[in-house]
Coordinates of C-alpha atoms in Angstrom, one line a residue:
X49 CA -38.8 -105.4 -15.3
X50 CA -39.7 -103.2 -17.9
X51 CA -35.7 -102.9 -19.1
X52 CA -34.5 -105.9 -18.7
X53 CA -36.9 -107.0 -20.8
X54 CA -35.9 -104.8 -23.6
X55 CA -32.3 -105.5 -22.5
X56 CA -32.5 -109.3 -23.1
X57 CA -34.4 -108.6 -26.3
X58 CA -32.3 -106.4 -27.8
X59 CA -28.7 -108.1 -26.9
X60 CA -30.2 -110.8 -29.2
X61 CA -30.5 -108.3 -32.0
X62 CA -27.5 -109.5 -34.8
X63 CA -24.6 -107.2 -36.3
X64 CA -25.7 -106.5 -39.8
X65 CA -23.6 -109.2 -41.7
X66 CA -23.7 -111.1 -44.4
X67 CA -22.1 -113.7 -46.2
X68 CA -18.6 -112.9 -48.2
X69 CA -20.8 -112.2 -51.9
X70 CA -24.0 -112.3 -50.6
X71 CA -26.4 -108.8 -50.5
X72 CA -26.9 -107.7 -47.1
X73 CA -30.2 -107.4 -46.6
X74 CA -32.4 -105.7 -43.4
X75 CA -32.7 -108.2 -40.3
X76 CA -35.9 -109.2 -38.8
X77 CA -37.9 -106.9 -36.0
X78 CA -37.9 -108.6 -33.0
X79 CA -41.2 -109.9 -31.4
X80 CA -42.5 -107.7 -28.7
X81 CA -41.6 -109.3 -25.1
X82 CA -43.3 -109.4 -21.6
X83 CA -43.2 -106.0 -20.2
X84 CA -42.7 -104.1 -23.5
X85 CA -45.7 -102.1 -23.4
X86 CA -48.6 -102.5 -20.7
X87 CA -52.0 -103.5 -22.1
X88 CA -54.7 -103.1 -23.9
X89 CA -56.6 -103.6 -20.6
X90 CA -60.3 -104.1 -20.1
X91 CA -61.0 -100.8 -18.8
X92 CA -57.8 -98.0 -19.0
X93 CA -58.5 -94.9 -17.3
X94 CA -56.1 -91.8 -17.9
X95 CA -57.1 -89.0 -14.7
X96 CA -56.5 -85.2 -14.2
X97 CA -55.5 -84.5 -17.7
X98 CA -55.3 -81.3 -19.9
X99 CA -56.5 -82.7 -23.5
X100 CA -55.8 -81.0 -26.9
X101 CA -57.9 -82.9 -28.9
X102 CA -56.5 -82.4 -32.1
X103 CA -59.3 -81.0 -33.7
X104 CA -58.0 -77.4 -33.5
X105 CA -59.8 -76.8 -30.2
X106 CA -58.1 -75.0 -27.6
X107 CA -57.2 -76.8 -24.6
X108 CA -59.4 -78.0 -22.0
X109 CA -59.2 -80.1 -18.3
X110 CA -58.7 -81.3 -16.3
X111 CA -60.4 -84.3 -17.8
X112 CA -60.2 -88.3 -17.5
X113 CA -59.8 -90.3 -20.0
X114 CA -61.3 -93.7 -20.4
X115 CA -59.8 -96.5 -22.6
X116 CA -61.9 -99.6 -23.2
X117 CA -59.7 -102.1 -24.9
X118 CA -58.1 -100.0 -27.6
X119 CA -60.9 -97.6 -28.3
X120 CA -61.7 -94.5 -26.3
X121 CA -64.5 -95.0 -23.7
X122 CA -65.9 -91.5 -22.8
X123 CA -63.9 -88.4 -21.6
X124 CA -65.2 -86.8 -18.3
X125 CA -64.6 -83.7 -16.9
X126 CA -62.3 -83.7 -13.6
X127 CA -62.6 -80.7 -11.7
X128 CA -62.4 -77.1 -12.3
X129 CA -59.4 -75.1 -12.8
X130 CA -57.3 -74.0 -10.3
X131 CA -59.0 -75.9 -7.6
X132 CA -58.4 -79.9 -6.3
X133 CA -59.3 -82.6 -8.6
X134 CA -62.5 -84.3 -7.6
X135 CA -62.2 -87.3 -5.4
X136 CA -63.2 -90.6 -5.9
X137 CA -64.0 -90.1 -9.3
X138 CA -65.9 -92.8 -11.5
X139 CA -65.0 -94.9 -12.9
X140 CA -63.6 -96.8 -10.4
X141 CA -64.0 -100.3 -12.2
X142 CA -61.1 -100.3 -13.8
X143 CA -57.4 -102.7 -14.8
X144 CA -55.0 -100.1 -14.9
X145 CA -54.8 -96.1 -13.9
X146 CA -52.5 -93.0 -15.0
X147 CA -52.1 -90.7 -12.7
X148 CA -51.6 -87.3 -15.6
X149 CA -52.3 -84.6 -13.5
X150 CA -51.1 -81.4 -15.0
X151 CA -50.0 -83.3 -17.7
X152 CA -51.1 -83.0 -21.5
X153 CA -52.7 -85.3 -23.8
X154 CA -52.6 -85.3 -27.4
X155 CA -53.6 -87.5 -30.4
X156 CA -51.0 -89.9 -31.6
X157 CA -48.8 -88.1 -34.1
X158 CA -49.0 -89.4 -37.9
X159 CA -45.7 -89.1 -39.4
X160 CA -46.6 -89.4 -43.5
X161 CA -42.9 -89.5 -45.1
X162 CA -41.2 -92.7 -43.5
X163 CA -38.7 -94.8 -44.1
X164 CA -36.5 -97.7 -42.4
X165 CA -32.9 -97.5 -42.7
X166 CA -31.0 -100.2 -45.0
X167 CA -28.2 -102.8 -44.3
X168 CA -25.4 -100.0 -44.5
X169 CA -26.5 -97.7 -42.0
X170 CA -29.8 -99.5 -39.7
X171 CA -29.9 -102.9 -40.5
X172 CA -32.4 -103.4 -38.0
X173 CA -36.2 -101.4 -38.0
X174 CA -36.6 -101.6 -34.6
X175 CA -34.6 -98.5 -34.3
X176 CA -36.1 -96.2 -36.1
X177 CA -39.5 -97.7 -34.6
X178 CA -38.3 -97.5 -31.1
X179 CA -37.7 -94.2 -32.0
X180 CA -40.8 -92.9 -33.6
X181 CA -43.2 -94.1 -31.0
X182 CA -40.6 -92.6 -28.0
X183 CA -41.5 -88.9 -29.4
X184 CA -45.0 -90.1 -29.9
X185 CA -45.4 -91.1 -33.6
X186 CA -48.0 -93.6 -33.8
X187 CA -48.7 -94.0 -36.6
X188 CA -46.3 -93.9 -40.3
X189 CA -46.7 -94.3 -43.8
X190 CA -44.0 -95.9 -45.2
X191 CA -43.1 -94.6 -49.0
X192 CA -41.3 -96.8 -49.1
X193 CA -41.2 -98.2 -45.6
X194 CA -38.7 -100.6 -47.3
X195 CA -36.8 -100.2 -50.5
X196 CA -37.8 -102.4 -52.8
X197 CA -40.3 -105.4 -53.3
X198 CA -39.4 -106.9 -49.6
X199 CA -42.2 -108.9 -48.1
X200 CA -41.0 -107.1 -44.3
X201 CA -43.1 -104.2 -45.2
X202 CA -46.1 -106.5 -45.3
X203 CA -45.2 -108.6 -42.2
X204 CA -44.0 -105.4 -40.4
X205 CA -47.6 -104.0 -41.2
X206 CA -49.4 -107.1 -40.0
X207 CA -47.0 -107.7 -37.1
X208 CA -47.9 -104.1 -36.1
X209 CA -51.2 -104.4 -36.8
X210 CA -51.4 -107.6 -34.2
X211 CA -48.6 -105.6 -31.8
X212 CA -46.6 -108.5 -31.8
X213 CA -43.4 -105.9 -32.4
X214 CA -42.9 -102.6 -30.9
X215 CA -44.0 -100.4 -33.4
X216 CA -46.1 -97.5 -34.6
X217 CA -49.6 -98.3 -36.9
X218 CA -47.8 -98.9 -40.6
X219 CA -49.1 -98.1 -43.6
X220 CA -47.2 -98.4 -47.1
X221 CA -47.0 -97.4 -50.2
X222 CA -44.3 -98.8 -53.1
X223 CA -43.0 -97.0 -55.7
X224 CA -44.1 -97.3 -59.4
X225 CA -41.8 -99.7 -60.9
X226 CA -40.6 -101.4 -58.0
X227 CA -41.0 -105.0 -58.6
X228 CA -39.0 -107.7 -60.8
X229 CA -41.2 -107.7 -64.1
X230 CA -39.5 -104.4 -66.2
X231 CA -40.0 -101.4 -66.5
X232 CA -42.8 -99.4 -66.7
X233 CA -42.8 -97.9 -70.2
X234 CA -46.6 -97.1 -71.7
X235 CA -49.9 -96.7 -69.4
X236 CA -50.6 -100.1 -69.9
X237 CA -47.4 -101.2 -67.9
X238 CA -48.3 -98.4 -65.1
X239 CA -51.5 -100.1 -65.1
X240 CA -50.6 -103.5 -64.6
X241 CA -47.9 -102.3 -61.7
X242 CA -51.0 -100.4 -59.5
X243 CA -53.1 -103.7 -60.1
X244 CA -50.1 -105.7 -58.9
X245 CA -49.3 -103.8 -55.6
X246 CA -52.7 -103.4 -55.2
X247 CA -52.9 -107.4 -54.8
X248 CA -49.9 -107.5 -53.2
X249 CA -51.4 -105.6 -50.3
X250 CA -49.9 -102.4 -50.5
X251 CA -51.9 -98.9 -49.8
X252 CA -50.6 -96.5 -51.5
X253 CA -48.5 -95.8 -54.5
X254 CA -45.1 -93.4 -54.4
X255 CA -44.1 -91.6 -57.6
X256 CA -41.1 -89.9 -59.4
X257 CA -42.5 -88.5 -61.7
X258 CA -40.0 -90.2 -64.2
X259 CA -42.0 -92.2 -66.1
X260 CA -43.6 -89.7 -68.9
X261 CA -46.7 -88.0 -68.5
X262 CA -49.0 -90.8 -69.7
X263 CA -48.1 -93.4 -67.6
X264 CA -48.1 -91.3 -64.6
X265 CA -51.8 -90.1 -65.2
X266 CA -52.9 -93.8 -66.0
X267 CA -51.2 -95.1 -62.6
X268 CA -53.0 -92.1 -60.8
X269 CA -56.3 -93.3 -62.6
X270 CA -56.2 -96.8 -61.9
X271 CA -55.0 -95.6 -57.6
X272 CA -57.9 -93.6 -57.7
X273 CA -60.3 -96.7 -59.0
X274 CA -58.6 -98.9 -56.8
X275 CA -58.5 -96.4 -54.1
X276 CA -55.2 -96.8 -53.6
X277 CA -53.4 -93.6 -52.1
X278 CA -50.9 -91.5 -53.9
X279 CA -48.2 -89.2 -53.2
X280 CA -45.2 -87.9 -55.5
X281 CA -41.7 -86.5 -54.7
X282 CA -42.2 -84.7 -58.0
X283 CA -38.1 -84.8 -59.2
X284 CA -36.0 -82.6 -61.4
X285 CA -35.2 -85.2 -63.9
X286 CA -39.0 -85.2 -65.0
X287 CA -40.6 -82.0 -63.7
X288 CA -40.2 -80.4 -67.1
X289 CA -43.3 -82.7 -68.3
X290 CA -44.9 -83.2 -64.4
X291 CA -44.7 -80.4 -62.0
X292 CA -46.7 -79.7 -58.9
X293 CA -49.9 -78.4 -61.1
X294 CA -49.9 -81.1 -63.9
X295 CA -50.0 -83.6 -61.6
X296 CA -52.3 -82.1 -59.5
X297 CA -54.5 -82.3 -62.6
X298 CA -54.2 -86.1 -63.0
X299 CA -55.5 -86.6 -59.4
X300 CA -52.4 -87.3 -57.3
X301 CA -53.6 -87.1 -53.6
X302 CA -50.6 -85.4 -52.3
X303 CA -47.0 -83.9 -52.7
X304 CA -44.0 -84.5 -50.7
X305 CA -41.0 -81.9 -50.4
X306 CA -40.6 -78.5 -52.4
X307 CA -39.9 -80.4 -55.6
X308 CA -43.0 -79.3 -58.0
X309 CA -44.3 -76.6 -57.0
X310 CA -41.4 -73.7 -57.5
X311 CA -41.2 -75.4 -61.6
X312 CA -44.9 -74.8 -61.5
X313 CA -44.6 -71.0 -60.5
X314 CA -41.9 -69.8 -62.8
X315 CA -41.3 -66.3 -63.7
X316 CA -41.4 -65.7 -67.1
X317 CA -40.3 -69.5 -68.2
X318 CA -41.0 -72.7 -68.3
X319 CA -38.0 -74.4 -67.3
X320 CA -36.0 -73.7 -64.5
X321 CA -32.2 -72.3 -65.3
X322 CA -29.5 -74.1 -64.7
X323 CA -25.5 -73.4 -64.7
X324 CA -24.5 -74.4 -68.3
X325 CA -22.1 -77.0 -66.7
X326 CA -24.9 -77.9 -64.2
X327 CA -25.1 -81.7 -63.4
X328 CA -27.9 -83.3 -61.5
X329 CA -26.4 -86.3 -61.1
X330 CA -23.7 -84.7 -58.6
X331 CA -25.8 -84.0 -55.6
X332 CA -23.7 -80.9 -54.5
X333 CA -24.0 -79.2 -57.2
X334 CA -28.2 -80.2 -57.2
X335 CA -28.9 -79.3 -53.9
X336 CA -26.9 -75.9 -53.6
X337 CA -28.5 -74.8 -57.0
X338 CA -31.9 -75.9 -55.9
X339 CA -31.9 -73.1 -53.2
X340 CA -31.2 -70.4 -56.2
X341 CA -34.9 -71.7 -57.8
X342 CA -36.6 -69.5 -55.0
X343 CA -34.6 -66.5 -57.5
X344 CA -36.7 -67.3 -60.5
X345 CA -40.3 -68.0 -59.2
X346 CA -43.1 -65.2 -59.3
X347 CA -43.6 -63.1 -56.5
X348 CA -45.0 -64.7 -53.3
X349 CA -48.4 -63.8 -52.2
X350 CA -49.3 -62.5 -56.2
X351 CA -52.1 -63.7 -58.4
X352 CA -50.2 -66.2 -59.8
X353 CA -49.2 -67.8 -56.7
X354 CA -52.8 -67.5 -55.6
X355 CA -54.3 -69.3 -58.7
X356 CA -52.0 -72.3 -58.1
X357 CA -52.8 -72.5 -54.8
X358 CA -56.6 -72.4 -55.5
X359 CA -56.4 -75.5 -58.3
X360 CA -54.7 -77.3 -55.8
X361 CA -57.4 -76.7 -53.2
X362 CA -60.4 -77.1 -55.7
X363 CA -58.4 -80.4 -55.9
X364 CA -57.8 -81.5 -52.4
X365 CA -53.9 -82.3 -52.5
X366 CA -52.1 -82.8 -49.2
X367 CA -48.6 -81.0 -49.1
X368 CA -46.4 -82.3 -46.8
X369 CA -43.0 -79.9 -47.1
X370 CA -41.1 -82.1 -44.9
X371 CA -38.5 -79.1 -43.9
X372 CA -36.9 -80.7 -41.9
X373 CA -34.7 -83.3 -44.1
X374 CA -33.3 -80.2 -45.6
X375 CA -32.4 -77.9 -43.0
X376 CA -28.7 -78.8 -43.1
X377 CA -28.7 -76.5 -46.0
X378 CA -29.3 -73.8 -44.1
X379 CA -27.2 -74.3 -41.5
X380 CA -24.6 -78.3 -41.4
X381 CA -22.8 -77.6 -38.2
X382 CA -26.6 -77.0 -36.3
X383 CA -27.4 -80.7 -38.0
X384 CA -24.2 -82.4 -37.5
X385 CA -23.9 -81.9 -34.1
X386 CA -27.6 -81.9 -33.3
X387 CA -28.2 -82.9 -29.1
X388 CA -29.3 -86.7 -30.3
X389 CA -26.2 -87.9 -32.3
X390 CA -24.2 -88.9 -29.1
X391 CA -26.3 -91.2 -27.5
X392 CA -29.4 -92.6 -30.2
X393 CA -27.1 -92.0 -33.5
X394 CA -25.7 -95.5 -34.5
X395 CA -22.4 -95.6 -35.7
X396 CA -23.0 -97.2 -39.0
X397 CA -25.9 -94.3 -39.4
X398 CA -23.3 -91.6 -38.6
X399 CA -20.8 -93.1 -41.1
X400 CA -23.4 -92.6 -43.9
X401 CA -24.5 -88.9 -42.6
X402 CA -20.6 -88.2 -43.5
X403 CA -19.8 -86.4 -46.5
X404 CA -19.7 -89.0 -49.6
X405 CA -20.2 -88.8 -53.3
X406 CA -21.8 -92.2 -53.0
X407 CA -24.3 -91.9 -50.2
X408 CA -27.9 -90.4 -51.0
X409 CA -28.2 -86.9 -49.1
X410 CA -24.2 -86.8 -47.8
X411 CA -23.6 -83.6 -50.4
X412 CA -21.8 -81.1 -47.9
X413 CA -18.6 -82.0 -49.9
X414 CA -17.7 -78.6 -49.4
X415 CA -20.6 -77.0 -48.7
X416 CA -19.5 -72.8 -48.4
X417 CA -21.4 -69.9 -46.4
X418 CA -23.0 -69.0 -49.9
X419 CA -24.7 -72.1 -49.7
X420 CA -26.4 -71.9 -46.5
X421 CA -27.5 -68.2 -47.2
X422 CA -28.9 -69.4 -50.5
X423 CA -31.3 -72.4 -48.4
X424 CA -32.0 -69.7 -45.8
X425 CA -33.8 -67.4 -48.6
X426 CA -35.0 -70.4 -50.1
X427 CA -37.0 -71.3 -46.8
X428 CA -38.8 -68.0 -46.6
X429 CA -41.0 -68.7 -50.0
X430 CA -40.9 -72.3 -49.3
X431 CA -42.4 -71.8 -45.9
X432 CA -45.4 -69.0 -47.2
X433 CA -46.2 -71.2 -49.6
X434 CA -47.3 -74.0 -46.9
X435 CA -48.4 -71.4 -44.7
X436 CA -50.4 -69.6 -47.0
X437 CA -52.0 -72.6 -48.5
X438 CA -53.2 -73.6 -44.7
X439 CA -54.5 -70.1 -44.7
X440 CA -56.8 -70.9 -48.0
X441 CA -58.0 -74.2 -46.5
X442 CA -55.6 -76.6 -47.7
X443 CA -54.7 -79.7 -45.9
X444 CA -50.5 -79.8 -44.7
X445 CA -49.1 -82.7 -43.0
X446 CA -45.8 -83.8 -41.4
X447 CA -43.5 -85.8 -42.6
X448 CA -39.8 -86.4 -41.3
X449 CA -39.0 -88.2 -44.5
X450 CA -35.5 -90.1 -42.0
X451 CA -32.7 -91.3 -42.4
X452 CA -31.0 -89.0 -44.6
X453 CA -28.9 -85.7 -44.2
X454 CA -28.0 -85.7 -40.2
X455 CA -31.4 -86.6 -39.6
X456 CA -32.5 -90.0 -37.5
X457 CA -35.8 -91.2 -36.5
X458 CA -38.1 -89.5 -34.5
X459 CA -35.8 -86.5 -33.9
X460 CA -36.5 -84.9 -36.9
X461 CA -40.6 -85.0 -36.6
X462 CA -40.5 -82.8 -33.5
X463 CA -37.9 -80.3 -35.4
X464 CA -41.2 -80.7 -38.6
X465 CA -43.7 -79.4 -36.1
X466 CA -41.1 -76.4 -34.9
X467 CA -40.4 -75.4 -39.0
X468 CA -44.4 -75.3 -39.3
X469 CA -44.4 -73.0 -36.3
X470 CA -41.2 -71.2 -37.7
X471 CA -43.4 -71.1 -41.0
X472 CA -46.4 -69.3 -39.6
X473 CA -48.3 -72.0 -38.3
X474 CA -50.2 -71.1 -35.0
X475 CA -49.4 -74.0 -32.2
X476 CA -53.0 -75.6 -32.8
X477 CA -53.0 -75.5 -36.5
X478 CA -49.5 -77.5 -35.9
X479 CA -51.2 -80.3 -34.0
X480 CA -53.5 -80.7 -36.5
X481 CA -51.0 -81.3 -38.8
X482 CA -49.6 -83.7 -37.1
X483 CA -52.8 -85.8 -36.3
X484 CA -55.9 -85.2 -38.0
X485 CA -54.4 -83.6 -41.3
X486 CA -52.3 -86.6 -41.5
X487 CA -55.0 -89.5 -40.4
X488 CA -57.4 -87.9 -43.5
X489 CA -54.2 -88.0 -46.2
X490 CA -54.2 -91.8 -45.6
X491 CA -57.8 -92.7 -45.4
X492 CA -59.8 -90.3 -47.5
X493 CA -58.4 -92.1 -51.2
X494 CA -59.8 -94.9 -49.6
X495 CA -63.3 -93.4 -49.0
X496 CA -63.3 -93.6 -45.0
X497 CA -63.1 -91.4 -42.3
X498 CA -60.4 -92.1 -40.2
X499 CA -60.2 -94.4 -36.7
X500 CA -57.9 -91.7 -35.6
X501 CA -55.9 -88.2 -35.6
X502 CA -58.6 -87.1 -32.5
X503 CA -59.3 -87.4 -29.2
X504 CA -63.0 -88.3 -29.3
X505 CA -65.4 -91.3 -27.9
X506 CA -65.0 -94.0 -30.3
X507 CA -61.7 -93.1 -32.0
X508 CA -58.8 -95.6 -31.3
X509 CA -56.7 -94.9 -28.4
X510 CA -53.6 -93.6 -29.5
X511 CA -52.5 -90.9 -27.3
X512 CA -49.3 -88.8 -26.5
X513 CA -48.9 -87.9 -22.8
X514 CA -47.0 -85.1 -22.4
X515 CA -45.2 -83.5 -18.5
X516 CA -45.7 -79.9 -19.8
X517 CA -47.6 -78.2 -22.4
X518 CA -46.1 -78.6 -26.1
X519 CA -48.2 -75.7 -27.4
X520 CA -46.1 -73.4 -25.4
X521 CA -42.7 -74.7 -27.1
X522 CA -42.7 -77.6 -28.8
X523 CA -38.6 -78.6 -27.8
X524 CA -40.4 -80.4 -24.8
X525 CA -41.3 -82.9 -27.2
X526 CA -37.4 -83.8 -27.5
X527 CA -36.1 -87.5 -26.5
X528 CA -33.0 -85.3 -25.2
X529 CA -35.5 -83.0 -23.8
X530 CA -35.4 -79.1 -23.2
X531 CA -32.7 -77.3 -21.3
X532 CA -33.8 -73.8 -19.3
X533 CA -32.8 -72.1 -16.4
X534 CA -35.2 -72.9 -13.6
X535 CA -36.3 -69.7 -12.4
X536 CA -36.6 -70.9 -8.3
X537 CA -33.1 -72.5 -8.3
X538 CA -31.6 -70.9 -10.9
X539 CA -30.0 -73.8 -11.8
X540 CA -29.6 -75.3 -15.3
X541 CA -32.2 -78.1 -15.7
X542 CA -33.0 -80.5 -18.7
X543 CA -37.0 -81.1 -18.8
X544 CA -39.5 -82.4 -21.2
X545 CA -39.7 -85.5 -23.4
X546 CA -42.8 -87.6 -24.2
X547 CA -43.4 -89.4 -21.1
X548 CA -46.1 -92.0 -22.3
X549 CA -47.2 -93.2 -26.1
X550 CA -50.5 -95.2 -26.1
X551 CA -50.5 -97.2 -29.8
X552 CA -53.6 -99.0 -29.7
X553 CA -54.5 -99.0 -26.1
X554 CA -50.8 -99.8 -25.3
X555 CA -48.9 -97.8 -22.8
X556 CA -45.6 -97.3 -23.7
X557 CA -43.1 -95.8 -21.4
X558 CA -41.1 -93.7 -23.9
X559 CA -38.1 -93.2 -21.8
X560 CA -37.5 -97.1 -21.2
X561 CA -38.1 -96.5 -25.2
X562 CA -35.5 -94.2 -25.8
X563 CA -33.6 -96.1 -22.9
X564 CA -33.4 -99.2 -25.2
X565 CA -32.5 -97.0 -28.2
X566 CA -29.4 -96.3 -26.8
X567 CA -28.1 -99.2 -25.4
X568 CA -28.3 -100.6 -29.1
X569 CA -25.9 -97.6 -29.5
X570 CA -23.7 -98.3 -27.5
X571 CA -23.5 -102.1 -28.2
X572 CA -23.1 -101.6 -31.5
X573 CA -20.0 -98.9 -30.8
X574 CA -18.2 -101.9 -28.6
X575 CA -18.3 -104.4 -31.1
X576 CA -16.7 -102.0 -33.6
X577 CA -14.5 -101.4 -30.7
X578 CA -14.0 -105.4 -30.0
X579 CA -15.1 -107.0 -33.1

């Protein structure tokens, strides 16, 4: 029942088209039908579990879980290990029952770098939604979740919020300067702009660090008054006046990506050396040269490095390296025929992954075995610096930041959580990362504690349910799953994938999830096929 639904729901999903003229613009989410998602039921109970709780604890089970509505109930131990589960356990008043025996239940993961795609290359959200919640993402914060001032961020976030589409929790922020009344050229204006997306609704604030020093720290100000989140992709075009530590200094909450800190840890400059015939604006030649910063920074692990660290600390800023979006550089062939392209990649989304001097993150124009060996070094001070700043007591969080360079939706947040592992990260401290770490980066600018990123009485019941354990190799987190040897048979065998996502006290089945992902593939293949 459970696919047709989402069959006859998604074959009334549109081609992305628009009149001859007109600007194509993104197509409505589709309500949530009968039979996409089961509940939230009266009394949910979720038996013979292993739970990692997300709070850094090891696991622990076999345990139920019980769901009242979409809050957690009380979780009761089920047995001892290594013997049979209790029988008859209470509670037996219940709507609905999961049988997780042996299986492993995790907090809903918070994915802080999101985006939807655009007319060109995912006109429609529900992909990348579908998507996210099918490798148990429950939760994003859109910077932007759409680009520019589009009211479908709003109704996306209230239409989530009611789950009347099929959807992780949303949460946005808009970039400064993204509306229709100018540009944002003194404090005053960057004042104004927080003011007006604060009353438009949204939660948060994005920067580029492109609008001068002054204005940036006024913004920052008036977020911080209006407890409005901030984050900043701290760029090359304006990092000479606001790297990593200056705007640290203002306030800003937290920093996406690399850019920032590397300009703020120079070796004996201020400015980071370019080729004399350098040119930002060709995204080749910025991304291969970016990799060579790691050449001119001070010496990993030194006092330098350990003083930045410790303002940022004193400070409380989030870093979220989202390593993912840039591990083409290391290695395009890995990226561009990843296992998930052939059957969840849309065509128009492949199209734009294709090398292109016009499309945002398609720079492998001819992109040379010097190149990859350059982001390979680049990755090993790139990946202490997160590492070590964990270490310290700072807060890192994961972001996928999708839809760019080979990378899709969903996908990509698994491959995060294997980088911070690959980064030093113990298994545990990854999980937190992913839940908790991420919950607190939304809700502490607004002064609260957050309603989720644990597994505790009282939190809101969004839940990953797992076959095997993810601690022990996180590639079972995969939509396309994991593919071993099984020792018995010795046969090859594909196993893992998410098996359910619970947003809200909804139980999604994340196969019919990933299921539904790919007959929009393959739809939208036959009409380029038979137009």
């Amino acid at each position: 029942m459970l696919l047709a639904a989402l069959a006859a729901g998604l074959a009334l999903l549109p081609a992305a088209s628009a009149q001859p003229g007109a600007q194509p613009r993104m197509e409505r989410v589709p309500d949530r039908l009968p039979g996409e998602g089961a509940g939230p039921f009266r009394r949910l109970v979720i038996r013979g579990a292993i739970l990692i709780d997300g709070t850094g604890a090891p696991p622990r089970g076999p345990v139920d879980i019980v769901i009242t509505g979409n809050r957690i109930e009380s979780i009761r131990g089920a047995g001892t290990p290594g013997l049979p589960l209790r029988p008859n356990r209470e509670p037996r008043d219940f709507d609905h029952e999961i049988d997780a025996t042996g299986m492993y239940v995790l907090p809903g993961f918070v994915d802080v770098h999101g985006h939807n795609g655009d007319p060109e290359k995912a006109p429609n959200a529900t992909y990348g939604y579908r998507l996210w919640l099918a490798h148990g993402v429950t939760t994003v914060r859109g910077v932007s979740l759409y680009f520019g001032p589009d009211s479908m961020s709003r109704s996306d976030r209230e239409r989530s919020a009611a789950n009347t589409i099929v959807a992780p929790r949303l949460f946005d922020y808009i970039s400064l300067g993204d509306w229709t009344q100018g540009p944002i050229d003194s404090p005053e204006r960057a004042r104004a702009f927080v003011r007006w997306a604060a009353g438009q609704g949204y939660q948060g604030i994005k920067f580029f660090n492109d609008v001068g020093a002054p204005a940036m720290r006024a913004a920052i100000e008036e977020a911080r008054r209006l407890r409005l989140g901030t984050v900043a992709h701290l760029g090359q075009g304006g990092v000479a006046e606001v790297n990593a530590d200056t705007a640290g200094g203002m306030g800003l909450h937290g920093i996406t990506h690399f850019y920032g800190h590397f300009e703020a840890l120079l070796r004996d400059r201020r400015l980071p050396s370019y080729p004399n015939d350098y040119n930002m604006f060709d995204e080749q030649w910025r991304f291969s040269q970016v990799a060579r910063l790691a050449d001119q920074i001070v010496e990993p692990g030194g006092p330098e490095w350990r003083a930045y660290l410790e303002r940022q600390l004193e400070r409380g800023v989030f870093f979220s390296p989202t390593f993912n979006i840039y591990s083409a550089g290391r290695d395009v062939m890995r990226a561009r025929n990843a296992d998930w392209h052939a059957r969840y990649t849309l065509p128009s989304l492949q199209r734009f992954f294709d090398p292109s001097r016009t499309h945002h993150g398609s720079y492998f124009w001819d992109w040379t075995t010097a190149d990859e060996i350059a982001w390979r070094r680049f990755y090993g001070p790139y990946m202490r610096l997160a590492n070590d700043y964990k270490n310290m007591g700072g807060r890192v969080t994961v972001g996928s930041d999708p839809g760019y360079i080979y990378q899709s939706w969903g996908f990509p947040y698994i491959q995060e959580l294997e980088m911070l592992q690959e980064a030093g990260f113990a298994p545990l401290e990854v999980i937190q990362a992913a839940t908790i770490n991420g919950a607190r980066e939304i809700f502490e600018p607004r002064g609260q504690e957050p309603p989720f990123g644990t597994v505790r009485p009282g939190m809101l019941a969004d839940l990953v349910i797992v076959p095997e354990n993810p601690l022990a190799n996180f590639k079972l987190l995969y939509g396309t799953g994991h593919v071993r040897l099984n020792r018995e048979t010795q046969r090859v065998e594909r196993v893992g994938g998410v098996r359910w996502t619970i947003k809200d006290g909804i139980v999604y089945d994340a196969p019919a999830l990933l299921a539904s992902v790919e007959r929009m593939v393959a739809e939208a293949r036959a009409r380029e096929t038979n137009p």
